[in-house]
Coordinates of C-alpha atoms in Angstrom, one line a residue:
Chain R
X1 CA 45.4 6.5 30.0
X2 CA 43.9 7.3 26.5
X3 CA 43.9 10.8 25.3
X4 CA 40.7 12.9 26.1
X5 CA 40.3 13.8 22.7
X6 CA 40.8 10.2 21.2
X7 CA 38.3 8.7 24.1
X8 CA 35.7 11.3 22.7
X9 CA 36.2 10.5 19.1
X10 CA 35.9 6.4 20.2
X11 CA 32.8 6.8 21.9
X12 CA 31.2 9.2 18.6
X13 CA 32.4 6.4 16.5
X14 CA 31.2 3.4 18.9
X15 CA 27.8 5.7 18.9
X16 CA 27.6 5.2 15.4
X17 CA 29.2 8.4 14.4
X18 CA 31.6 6.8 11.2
X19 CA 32.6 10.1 10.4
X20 CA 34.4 10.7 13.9
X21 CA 36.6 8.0 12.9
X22 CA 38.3 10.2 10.2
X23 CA 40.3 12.3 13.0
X24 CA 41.8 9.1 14.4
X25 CA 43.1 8.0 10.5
X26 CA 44.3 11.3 10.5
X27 CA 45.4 11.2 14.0
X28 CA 47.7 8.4 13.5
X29 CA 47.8 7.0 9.6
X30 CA 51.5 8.6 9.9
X31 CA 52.7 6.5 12.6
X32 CA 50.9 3.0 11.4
X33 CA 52.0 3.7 7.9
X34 CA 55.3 4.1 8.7
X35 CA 55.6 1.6 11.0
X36 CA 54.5 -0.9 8.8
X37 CA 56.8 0.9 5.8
X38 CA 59.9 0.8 7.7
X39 CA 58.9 -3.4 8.7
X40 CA 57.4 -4.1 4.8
X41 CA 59.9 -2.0 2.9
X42 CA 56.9 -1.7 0.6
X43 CA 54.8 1.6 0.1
X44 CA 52.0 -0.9 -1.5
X45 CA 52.3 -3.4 1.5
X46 CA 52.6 -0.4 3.8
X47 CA 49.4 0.9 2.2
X48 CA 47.3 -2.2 2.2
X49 CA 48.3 -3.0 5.9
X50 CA 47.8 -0.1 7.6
X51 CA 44.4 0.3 6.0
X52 CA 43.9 -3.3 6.8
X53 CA 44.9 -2.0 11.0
X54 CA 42.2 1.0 10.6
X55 CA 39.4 -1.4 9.5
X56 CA 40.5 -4.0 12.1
X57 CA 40.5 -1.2 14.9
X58 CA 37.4 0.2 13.6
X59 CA 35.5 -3.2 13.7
X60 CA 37.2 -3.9 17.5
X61 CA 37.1 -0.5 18.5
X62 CA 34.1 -1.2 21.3
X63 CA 36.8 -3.7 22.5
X64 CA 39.2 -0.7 23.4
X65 CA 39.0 -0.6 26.9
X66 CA 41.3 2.6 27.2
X67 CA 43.9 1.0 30.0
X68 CA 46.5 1.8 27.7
X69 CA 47.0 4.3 24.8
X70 CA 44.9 4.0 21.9
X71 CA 48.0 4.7 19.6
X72 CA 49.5 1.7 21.5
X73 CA 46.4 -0.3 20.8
X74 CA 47.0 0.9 17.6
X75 CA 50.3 0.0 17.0
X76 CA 49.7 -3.4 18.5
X77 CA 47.2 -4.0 15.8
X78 CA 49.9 -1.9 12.9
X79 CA 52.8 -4.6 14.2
X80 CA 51.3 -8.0 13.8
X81 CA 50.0 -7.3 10.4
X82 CA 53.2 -6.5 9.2
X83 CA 55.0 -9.5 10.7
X84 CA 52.0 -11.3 9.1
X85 CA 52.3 -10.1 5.9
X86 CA 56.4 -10.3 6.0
X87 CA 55.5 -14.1 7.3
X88 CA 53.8 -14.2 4.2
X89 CA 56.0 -12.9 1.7
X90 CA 58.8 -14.8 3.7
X91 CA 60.7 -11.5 2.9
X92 CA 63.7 -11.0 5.3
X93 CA 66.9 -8.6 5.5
X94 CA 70.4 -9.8 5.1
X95 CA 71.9 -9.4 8.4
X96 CA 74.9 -7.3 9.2
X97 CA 77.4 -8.8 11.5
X98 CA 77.9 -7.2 14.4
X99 CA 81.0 -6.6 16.8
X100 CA 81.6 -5.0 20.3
X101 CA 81.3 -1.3 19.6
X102 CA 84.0 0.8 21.0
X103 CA 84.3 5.1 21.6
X104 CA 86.3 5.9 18.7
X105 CA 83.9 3.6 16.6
X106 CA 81.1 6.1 17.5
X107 CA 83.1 9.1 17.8
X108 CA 84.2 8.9 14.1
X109 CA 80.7 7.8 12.2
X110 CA 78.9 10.7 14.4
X111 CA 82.4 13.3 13.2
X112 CA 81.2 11.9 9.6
X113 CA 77.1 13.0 10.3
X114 CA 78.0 15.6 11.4
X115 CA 79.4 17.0 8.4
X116 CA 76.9 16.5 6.4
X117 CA 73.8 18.3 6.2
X118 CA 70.7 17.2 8.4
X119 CA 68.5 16.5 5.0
X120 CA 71.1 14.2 3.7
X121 CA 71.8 12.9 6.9
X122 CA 68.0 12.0 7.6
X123 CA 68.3 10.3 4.6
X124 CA 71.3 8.2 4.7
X125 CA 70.0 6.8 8.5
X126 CA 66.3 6.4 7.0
X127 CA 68.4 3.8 5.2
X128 CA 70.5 2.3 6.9
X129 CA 67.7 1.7 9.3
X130 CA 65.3 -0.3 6.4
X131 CA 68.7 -2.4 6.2
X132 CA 67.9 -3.8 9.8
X133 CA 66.3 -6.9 10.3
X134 CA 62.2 -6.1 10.6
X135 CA 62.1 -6.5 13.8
X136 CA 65.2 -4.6 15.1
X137 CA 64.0 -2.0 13.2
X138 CA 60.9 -2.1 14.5
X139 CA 62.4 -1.4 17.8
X140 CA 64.8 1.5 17.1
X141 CA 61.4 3.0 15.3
X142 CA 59.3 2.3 18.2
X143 CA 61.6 3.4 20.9
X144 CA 63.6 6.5 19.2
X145 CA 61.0 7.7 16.9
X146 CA 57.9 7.2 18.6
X147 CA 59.1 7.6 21.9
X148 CA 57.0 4.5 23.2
X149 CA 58.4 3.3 26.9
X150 CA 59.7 -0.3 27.0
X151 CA 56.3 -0.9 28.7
X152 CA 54.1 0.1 25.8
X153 CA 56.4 -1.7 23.3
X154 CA 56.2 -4.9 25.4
X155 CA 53.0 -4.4 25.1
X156 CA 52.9 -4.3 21.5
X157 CA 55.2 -7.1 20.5
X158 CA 54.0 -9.6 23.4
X159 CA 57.6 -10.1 23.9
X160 CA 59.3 -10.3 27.7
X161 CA 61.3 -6.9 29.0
X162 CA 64.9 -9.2 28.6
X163 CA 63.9 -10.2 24.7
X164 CA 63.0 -6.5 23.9
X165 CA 66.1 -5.6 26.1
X166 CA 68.3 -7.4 24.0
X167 CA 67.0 -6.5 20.6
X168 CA 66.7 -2.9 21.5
X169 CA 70.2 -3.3 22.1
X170 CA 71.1 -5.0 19.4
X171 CA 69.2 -3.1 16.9
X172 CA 71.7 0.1 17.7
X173 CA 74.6 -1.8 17.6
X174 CA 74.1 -3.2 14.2
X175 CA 72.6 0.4 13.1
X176 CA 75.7 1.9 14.2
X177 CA 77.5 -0.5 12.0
X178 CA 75.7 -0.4 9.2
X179 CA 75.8 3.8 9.2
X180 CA 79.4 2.8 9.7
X181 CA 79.5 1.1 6.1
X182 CA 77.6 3.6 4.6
X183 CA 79.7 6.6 5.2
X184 CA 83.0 4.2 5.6
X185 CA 84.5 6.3 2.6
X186 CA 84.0 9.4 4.3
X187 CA 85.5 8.3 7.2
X188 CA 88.5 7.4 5.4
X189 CA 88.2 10.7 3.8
X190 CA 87.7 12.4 7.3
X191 CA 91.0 11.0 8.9
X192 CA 93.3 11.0 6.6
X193 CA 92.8 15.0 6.2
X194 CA 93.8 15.2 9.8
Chain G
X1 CA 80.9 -0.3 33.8
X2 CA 82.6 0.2 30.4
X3 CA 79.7 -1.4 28.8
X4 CA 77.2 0.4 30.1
X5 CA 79.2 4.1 29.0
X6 CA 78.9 2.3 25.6
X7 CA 75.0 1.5 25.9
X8 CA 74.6 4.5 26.8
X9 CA 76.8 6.5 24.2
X10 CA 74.4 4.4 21.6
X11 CA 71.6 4.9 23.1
X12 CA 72.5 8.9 22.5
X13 CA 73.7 8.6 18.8
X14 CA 70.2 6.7 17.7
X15 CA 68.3 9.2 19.5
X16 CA 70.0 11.7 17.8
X17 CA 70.0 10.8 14.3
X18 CA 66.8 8.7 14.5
X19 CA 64.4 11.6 15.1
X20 CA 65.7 13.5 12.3
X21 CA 64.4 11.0 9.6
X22 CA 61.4 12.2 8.2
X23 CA 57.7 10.2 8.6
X24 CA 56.9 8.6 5.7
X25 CA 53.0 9.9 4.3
X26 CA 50.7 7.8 3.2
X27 CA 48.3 8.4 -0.3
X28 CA 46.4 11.6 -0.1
X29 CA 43.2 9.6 0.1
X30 CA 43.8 7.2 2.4
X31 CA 41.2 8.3 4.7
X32 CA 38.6 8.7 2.4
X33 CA 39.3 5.0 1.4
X34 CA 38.9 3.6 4.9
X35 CA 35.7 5.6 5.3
X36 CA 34.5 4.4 1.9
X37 CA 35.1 0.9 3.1
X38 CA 33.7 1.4 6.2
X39 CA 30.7 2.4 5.0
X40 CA 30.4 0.0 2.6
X41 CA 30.9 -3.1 5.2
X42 CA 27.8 -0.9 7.1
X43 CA 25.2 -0.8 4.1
X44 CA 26.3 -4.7 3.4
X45 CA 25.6 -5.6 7.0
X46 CA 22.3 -3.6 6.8
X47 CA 20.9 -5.3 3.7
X48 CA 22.3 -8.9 4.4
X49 CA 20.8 -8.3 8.7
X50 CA 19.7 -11.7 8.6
X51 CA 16.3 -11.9 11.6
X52 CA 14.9 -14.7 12.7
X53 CA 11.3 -16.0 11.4
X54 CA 10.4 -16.7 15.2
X55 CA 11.7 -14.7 17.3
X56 CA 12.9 -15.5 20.7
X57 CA 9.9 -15.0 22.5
X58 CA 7.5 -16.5 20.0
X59 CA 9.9 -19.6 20.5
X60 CA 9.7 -19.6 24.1
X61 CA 5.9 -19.4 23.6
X62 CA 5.9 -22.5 21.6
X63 CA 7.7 -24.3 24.0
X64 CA 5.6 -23.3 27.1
X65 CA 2.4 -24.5 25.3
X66 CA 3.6 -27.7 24.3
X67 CA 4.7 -28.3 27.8
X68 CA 1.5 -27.8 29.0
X69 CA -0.1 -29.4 26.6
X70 CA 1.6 -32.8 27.5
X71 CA 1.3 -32.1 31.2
X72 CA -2.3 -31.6 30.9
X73 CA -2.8 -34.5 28.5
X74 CA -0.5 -36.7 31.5
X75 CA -2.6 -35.2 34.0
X76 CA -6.5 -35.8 32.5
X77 CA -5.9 -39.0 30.9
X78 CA -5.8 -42.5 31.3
X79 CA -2.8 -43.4 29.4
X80 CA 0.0 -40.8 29.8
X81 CA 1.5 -39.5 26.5
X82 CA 4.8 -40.2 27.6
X83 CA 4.0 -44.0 27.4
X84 CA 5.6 -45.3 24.1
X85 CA 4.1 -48.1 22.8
X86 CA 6.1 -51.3 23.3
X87 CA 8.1 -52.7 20.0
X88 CA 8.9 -56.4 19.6
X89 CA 12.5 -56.0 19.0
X90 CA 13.3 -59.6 18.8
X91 CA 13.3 -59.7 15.0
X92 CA 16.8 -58.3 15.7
X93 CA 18.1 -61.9 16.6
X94 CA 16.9 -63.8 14.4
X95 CA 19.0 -61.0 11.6
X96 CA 22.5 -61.7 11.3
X97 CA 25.0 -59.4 10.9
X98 CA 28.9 -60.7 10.1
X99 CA 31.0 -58.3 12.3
X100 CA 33.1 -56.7 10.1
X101 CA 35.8 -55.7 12.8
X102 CA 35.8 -59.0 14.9
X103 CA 39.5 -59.7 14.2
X104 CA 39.9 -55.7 15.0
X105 CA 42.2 -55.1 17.8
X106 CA 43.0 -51.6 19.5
X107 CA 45.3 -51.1 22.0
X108 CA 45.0 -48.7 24.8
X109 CA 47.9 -46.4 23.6
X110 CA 46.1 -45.5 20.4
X111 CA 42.9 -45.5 22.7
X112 CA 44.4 -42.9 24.3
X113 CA 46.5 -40.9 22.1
X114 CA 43.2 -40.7 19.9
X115 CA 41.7 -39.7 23.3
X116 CA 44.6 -36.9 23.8
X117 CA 44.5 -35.9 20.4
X118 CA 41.0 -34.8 20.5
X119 CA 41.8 -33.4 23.9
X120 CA 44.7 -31.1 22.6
X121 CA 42.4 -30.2 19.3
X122 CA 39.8 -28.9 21.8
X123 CA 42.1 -27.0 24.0
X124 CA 43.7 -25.6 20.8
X125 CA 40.3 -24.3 20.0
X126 CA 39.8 -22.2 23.1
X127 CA 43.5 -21.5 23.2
X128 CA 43.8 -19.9 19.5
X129 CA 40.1 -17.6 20.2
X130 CA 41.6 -16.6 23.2
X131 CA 44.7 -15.4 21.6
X132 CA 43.1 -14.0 18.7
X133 CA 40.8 -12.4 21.0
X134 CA 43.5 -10.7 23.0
X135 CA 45.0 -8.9 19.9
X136 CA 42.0 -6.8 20.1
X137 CA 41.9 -5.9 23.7

């Protein structure tokens, strides 16, 4: 399941090669810190954690079996020290209420995106998304970004398929309507030029 | 039907727009820090390696000559080591001791809620290792 290039890296390090270890930081300190950015909404907390997952993988790494992915592994390791440290700073996001979606809801936010250009446009989702609860946006990161299969993020949350199910699907609606309220004046804007 | 068209249309717009935000970078020597750590923690555990004064063997030494050395000392003469001398307890009667908890009573339900308590604690024990165990797997 694990990469060939990552299982020969894991056994240099478990050898006793530290050094090795530096291509798996590289490897993946953009997904973990990330991750653990878009959960935190803290570059320090994002920083501390996901150096915090490296030393934690490198003291467990003769534990990694290699069934899975080691990025998964990873990641398993990157999302329970952020809900720990979010547990800990009893930090949480102001939910957006969310409604049943309809076509012309979608239609008109993506008429908006689309007029905008993709830098600006990366931007304004990037924050919409940190205005999701952690753990929705967790999953929209997870599954959209990082391409991980409702498998692997199962097996990173330790939640059942119907929990991440739900979330998953909750986690767009409530993007959708938070992009919605973002670019709300532009929509305005947009129609009543038509 | 008309719910899963809209699933699906979401499902399209955040996989669309999602990928195109950027990934955020972490400080330019984050590496070199966990690698600086690391090999810190290593020369720490390699001047605080803690060894035994006897090792295992030297112990299991130890304990194989004392056996023999009472089952030899059983075996050759008259009066077995193993025989303790017999103590007069009797002095213990003639002592007395007011019992501080004579008027004490325990029921059986805090018997055995003490008894569960201790059994839950225990099983919490092994429960929590296990699960902190698992993180790691």
């Amino acid at each position: 399941m694990t990469n060939k290039n990552d299982q020969l890296y894991i056994t240099k390090v478990i050898n006793g090669d530290t050094n090795a270890f530096a291509y798996l930081v590289d490897n993946y300190k953009g997904m973990i810190y990330t991750l653990a950015y878009k959960m935190t909404k803290s570059r320090e907390e994002a920083e501390e954690i996901s150096q915090d997952t490296f030393i934690k993988a490198y003291r467990n790494l003769s534990k990694f079996k290699g069934d899975s992915k080691f990025s998964t592994w990873l990641y398993r390791i990157g999302y329970h020290a952020s809900l720990d440290a979010i547990k800990k700073n009893k930090k949480s996001n102001n939910t957006f209420e969310i409604n049943e979606v309809t076509f012309n809801q979608i239609k008109s936010v993506e008429d908006v995106l689309e007029g905008i250009e993709r830098k600006e446009r990366a931007e304004i989702l990037d924050k919409c998304l940190t205005q999701l609860p952690e753990d929705e946006c967790s999953m929209i990161w997870m599954f959209y970004y990082d391409e991980l299969s409702l498998k692997e993020i199962i097996e990173v949350t330790q939640l059942s398929q119907a929990n991440v199910k739900v979330k998953l699907h909750r986690a767009r609606k409530r993007l959708l309507k938070i992009v919605e309220n973002t670019v709300e004046p532009e929509i305005i804007n947009h129609y009543g030029r038509k | 039907m008309g719910e899963n068209k809209h699933i699906e249309e979401l499902d399209a717009f955040a996989k669309k727009y999602v990928k195109e935000i950027a990934q955020e970078k972490p400080s330019i020597d984050f590496t070199a820090s966990i690698l600086d750590k690391i090999a810190l923690e290593k020369s720490q555990k390699s001047v605080f390696k803690t060894k035994a004064l006897i090792s295992k063997k030297s112990w299991f030494a130890i304990f194989t000559l004392l056996l023999a050395i009472v089952l030899l000392s059983n075996k050759y003469s008259e009066k077995s080591v193993l025989e303790f001398p017999e103590v007069d307890f009797s002095f213990l009667d003639k002592i007395q001791i007011p019992n501080l908890f004579e008027s004490l009573t325990i029921s059986n339900s805090v018997l055995i809620s003490v008894f569960l308590f201790g059994l839950m604690f225990i099983a919490q024990v092994v429960f929590l290792k296990k699960h902190f165990d698992k993180r790691f797997d």
